[in-house]
Coordinates of C-alpha atoms in Angstrom, one line a residue:
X24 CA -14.9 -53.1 11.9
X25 CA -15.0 -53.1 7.8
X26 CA -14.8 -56.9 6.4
X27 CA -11.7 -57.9 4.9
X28 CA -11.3 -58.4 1.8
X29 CA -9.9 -61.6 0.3
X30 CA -7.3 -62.1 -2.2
X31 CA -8.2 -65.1 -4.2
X32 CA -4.8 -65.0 -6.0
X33 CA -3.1 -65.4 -2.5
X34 CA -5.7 -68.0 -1.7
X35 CA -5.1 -70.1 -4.5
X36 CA -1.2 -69.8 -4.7
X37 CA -1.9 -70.9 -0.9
X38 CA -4.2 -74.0 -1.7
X39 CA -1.9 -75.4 -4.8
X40 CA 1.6 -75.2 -2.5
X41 CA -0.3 -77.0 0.3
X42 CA -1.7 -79.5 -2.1
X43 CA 2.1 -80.4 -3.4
X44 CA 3.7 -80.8 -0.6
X45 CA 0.6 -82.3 1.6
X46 CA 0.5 -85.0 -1.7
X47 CA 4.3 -85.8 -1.9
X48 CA 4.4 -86.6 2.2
X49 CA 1.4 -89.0 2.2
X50 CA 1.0 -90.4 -1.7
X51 CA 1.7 -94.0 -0.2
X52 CA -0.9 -94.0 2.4
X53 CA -3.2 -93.0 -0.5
X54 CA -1.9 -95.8 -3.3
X55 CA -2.9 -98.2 -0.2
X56 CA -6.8 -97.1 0.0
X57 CA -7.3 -96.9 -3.7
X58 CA -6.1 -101.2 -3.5
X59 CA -7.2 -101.8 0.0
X60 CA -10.9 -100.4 -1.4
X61 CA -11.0 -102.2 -4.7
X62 CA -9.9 -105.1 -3.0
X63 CA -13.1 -107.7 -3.4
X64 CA -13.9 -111.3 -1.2
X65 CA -11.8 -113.9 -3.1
X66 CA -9.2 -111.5 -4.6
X67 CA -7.5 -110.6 -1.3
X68 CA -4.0 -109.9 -1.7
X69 CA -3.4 -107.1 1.0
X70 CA -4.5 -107.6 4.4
X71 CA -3.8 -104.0 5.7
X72 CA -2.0 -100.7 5.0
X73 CA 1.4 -102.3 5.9
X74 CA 1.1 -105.2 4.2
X75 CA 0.1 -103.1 0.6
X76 CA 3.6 -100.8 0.8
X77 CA 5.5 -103.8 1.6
X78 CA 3.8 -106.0 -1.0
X79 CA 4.2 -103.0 -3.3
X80 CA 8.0 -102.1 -2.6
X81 CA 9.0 -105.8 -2.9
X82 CA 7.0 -105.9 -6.6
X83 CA 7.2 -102.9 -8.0
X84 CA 10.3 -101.0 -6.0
X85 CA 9.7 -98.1 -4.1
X86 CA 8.7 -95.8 -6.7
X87 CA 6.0 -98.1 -7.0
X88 CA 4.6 -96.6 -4.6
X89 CA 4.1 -93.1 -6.3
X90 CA 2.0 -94.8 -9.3
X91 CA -0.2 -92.0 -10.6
X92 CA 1.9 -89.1 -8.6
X93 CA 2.5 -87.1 -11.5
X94 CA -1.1 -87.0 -12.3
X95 CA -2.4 -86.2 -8.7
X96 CA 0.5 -83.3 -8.4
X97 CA -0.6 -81.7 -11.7
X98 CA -3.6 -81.4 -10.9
X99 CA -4.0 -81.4 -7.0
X100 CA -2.9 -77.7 -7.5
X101 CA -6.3 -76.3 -9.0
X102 CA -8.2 -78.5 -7.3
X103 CA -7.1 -77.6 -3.8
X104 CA -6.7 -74.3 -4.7
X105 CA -10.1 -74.0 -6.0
X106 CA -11.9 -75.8 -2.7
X107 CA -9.8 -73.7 -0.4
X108 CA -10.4 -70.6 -2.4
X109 CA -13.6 -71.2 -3.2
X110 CA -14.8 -71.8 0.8
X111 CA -13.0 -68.6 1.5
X112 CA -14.7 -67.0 -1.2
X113 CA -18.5 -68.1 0.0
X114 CA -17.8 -67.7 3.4
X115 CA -16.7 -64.0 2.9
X116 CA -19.7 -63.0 1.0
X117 CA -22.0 -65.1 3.6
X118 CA -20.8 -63.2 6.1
X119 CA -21.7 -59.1 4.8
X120 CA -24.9 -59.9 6.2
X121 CA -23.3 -60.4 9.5
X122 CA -23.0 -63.2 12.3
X123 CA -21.6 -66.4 9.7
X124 CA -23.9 -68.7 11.4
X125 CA -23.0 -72.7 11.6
X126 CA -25.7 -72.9 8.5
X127 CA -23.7 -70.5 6.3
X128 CA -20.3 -72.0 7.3
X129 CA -21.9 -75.7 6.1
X130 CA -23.5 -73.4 2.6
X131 CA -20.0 -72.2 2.0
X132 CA -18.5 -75.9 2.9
X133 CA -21.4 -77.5 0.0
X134 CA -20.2 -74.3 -2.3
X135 CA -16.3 -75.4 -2.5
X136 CA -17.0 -79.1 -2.6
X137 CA -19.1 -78.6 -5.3
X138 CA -16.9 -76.1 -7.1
X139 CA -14.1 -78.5 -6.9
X140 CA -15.6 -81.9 -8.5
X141 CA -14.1 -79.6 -12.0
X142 CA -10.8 -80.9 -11.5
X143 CA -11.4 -83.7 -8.7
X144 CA -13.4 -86.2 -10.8
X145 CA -10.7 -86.6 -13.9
X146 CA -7.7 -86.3 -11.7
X147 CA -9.2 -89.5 -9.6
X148 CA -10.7 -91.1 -12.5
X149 CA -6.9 -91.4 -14.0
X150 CA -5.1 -91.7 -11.1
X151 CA -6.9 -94.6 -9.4
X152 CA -6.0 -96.4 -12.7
X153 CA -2.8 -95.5 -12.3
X154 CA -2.4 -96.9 -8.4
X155 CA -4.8 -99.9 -9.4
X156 CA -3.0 -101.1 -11.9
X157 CA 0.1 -102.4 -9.7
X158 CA -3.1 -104.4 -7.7
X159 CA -4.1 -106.3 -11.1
X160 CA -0.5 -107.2 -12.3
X161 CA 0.1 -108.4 -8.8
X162 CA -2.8 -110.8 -9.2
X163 CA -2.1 -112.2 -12.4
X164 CA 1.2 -113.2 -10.7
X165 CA 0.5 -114.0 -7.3
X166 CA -3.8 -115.2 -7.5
X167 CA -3.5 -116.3 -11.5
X168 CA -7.4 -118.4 -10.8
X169 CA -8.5 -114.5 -10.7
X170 CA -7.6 -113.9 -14.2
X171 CA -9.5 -114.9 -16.9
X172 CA -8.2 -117.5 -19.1
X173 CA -6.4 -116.1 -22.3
X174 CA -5.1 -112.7 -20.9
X175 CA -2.1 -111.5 -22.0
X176 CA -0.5 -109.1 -19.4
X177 CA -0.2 -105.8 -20.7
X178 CA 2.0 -103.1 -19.9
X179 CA 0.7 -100.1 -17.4
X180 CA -0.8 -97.8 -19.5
X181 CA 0.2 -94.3 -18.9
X182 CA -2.1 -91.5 -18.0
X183 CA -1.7 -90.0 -21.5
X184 CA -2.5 -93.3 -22.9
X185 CA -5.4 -93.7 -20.5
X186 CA -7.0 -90.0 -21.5
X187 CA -6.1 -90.5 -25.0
X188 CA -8.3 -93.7 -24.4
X189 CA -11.0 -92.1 -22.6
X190 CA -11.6 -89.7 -24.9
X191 CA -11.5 -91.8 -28.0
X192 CA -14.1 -94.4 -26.7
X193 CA -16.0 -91.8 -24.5
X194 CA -15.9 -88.3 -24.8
X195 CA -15.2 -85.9 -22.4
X196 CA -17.7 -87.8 -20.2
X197 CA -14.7 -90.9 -19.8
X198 CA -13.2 -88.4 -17.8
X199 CA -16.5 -87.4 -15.4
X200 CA -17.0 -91.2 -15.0
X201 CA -18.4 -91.3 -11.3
X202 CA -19.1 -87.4 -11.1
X203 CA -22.0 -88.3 -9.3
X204 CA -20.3 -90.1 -6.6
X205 CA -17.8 -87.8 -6.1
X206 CA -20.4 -84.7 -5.6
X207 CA -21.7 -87.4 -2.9
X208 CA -18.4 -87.4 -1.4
X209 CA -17.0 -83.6 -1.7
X210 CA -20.2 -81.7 -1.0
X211 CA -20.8 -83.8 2.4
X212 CA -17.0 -83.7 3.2
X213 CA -16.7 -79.7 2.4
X214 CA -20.2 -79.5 4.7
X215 CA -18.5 -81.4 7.7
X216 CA -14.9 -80.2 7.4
X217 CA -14.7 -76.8 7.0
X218 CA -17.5 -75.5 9.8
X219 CA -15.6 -78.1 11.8
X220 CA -12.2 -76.5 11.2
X221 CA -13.5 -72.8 11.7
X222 CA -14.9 -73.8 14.9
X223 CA -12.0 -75.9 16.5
X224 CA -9.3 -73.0 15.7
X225 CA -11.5 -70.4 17.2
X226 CA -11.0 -72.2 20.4
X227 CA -6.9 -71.5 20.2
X228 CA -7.4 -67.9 19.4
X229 CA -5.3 -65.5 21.0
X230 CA -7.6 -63.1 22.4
X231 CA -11.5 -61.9 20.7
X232 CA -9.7 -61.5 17.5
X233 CA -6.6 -62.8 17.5
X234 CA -5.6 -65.2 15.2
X235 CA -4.9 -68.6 16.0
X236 CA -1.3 -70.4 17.1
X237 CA 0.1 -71.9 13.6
X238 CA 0.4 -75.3 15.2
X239 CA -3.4 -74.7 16.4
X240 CA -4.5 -74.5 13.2
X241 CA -2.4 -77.7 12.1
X242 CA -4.7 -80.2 14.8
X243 CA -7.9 -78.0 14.1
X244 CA -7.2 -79.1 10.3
X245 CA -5.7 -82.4 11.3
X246 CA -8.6 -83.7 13.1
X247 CA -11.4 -82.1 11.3
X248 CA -9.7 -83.8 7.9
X249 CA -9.9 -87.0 9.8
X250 CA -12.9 -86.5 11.0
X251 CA -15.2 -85.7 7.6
X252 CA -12.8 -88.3 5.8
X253 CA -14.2 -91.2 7.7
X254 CA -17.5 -89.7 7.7
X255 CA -17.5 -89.9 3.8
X256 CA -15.6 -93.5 3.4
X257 CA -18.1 -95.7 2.1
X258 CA -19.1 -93.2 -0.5
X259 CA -15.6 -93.0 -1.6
X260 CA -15.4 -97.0 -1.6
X261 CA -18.1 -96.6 -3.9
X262 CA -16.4 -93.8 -6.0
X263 CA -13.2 -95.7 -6.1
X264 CA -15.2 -98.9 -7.4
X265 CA -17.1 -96.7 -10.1
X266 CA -13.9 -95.3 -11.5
X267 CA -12.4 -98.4 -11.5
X268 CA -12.0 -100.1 -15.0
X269 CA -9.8 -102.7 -14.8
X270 CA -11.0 -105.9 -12.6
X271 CA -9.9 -109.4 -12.0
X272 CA -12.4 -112.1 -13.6
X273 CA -14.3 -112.5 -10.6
X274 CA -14.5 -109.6 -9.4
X275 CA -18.0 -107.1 -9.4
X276 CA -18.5 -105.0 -12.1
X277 CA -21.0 -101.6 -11.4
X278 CA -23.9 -100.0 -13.4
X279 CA -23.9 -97.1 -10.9
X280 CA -24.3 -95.7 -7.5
X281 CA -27.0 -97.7 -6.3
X282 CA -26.1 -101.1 -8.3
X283 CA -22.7 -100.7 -6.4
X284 CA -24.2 -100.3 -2.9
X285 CA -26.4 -103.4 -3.3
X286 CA -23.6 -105.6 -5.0
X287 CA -21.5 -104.1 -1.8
X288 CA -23.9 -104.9 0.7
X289 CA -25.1 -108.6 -0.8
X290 CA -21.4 -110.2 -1.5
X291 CA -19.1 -108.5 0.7
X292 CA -21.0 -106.9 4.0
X293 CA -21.6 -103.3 5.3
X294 CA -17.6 -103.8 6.5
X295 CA -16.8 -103.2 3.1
X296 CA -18.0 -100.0 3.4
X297 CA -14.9 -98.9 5.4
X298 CA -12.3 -100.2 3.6
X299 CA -9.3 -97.7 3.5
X300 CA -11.3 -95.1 5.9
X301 CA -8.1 -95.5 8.2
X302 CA -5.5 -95.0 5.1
X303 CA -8.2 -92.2 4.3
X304 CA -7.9 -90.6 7.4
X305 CA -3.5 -90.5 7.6
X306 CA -4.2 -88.8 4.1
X307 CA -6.6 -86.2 4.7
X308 CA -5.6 -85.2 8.1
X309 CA -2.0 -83.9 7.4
X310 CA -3.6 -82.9 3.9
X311 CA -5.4 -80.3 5.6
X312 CA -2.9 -79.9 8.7
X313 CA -0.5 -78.4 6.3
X314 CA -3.0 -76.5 4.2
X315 CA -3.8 -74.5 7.0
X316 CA -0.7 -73.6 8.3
X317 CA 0.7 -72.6 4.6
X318 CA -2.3 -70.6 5.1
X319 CA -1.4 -69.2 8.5
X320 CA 2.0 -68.2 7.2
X321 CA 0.8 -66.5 4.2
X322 CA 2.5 -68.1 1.6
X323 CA 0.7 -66.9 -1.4
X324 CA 0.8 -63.1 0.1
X325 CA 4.6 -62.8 0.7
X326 CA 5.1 -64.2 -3.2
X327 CA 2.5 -61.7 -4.3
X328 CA 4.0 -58.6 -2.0
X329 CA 6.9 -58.6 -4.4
X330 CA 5.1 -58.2 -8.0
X331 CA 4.5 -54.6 -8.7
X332 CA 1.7 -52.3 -7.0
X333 CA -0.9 -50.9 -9.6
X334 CA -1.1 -47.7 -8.7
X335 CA -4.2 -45.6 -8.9

């Protein structure tokens, strides 16, 4: 039987319309990592999930909850449309030589994770800002020994101002701030996730060829998203702490990767290590859920089956 052949635009209409609506349902759960993980011994003011959202809601109303939304639905779009795309797009081409082996399923996994750190690393860079910031003011007000003496509270910046910012003190390389921990997090997640997914939907195939039940492919990708997620938590503890730039006073500041592993280790414990993996895991796992089922239903090929055939 001749391969298929892929239509990357479908793929990445497919990938940005999951990555809208997956953000909007579980934005929330994901405001609660980013503070749950910067979070440091001495400045605790959440004690779990629950407690953040309610602490949040009472401060800062419930849209406080969707701090940095606008930024991560801007640009979720490319960047789930390009790690979705781009894993179709590898494993497709690893796959003309025949059998796609477990080894070329994790090569095309480390391909998209790798692709997607284009978007990925400035989109997280601004919008943990964006979600910490609600942490800090929270402080000031309800832990004021954590803030240095003489600060004057300033308003939350927005993520204009904070690019604008960025790229007047730093250069384009204020945006890639932690690029290096994020490749340690999205190759290794890619690797483990989608190999995982593959295999877990084959099992609810219909049939040698047959594709897979829709709501099949929503628990293959629910529990494979969970699964890589908390494989990859303490390295995006440390990403979340690299990105980070606004502390309280006694709080850990970070030269890089390995500075922030041993700082980690000496003052607050391997434990630390899994802060937010359970927030991490509600994220990624209908993330993905959905992604894979606005797959299954062929979103971005029914919008495309109305523009006009070329004809040759």
């Amino acid at each position: 039987m001749a391969d298929k052949q892929i239509s990357l635009p479908a793929k990445l209409i497919n990938g940005g319309i999951a990555g809208l609506i997956g953000v909007t349902c579980v934005f929330p759960i994901d405001l609660a990592k980013t503070r749950l993980q910067n979070q440091q011994n001495g400045c605790r003011l959440y004690t779990s999930m629950s407690d953040c959202l309610i602490k949040t809601i009472r401060s800062e109303g419930y849209f406080g909850m969707y701090r940095g939304a606008a930024v991560n639905l801007t640009l979720v779009t490319p960047e789930k449309a390009i790690k979705l795309a781009a894993n179709d797009f590898f494993r497709h081409h690893l796959s003309k030589d025949g059998k796609l082996t477990l080894l070329k399923e994790m090569l095309a996994g480390c391909g998209a994770g790798t692709c997607q750190v284009i978007v990925t690393t400035p989109m997280e860079m601004l919008k943990i800002q964006l979600q910490d910031a609600g942490r800090i003011a929270a402080q000031r007000k309800l832990m004021p020994e954590t803030v240095a003496a003489g600060t004057v509270e300033a308003k939350s910046p927005t993520a204009m101002q904070i690019t604008r910012q960025l790229l007047k003190e730093k250069g384009i390389a204020g945006l890639y701030k932690g690029l290096g921990a994020t490749l340690l997090r999205d190759v290794p997640f890619s690797i483990i996730y989608f190999p995982l997914f593959a295999n877990l939907n084959n099992l609810g195939k219909r049939g040698l060829d047959g594709p897979a039940p829709f709501y099949v492919s929503f628990i293959a990708g629910c529990a494979a998203g969970s699964t890589a997620a908390v494989a990859v938590n303490p390295v995006d503890v440390i990403k979340t702490r690299l990105q980070s730039l606004n502390r309280g006073s006694t709080e850990d500041t970070y030269s890089g990767v390995t500075d922030c592993i041993r700082k980690i280790l000496r003052n607050e414990g391997p434990a630390a290590f899994l802060k937010g993996a359970y927030c991490r895991a509600l994220v990624i796992a209908p993330l993905f859920g959905i992604a894979q089922v606005i797959y299954f239903l062929g979103v971005g090929e029914f919008i495309l089956s109305f523009l006009p055939k070329k004809h040759d």
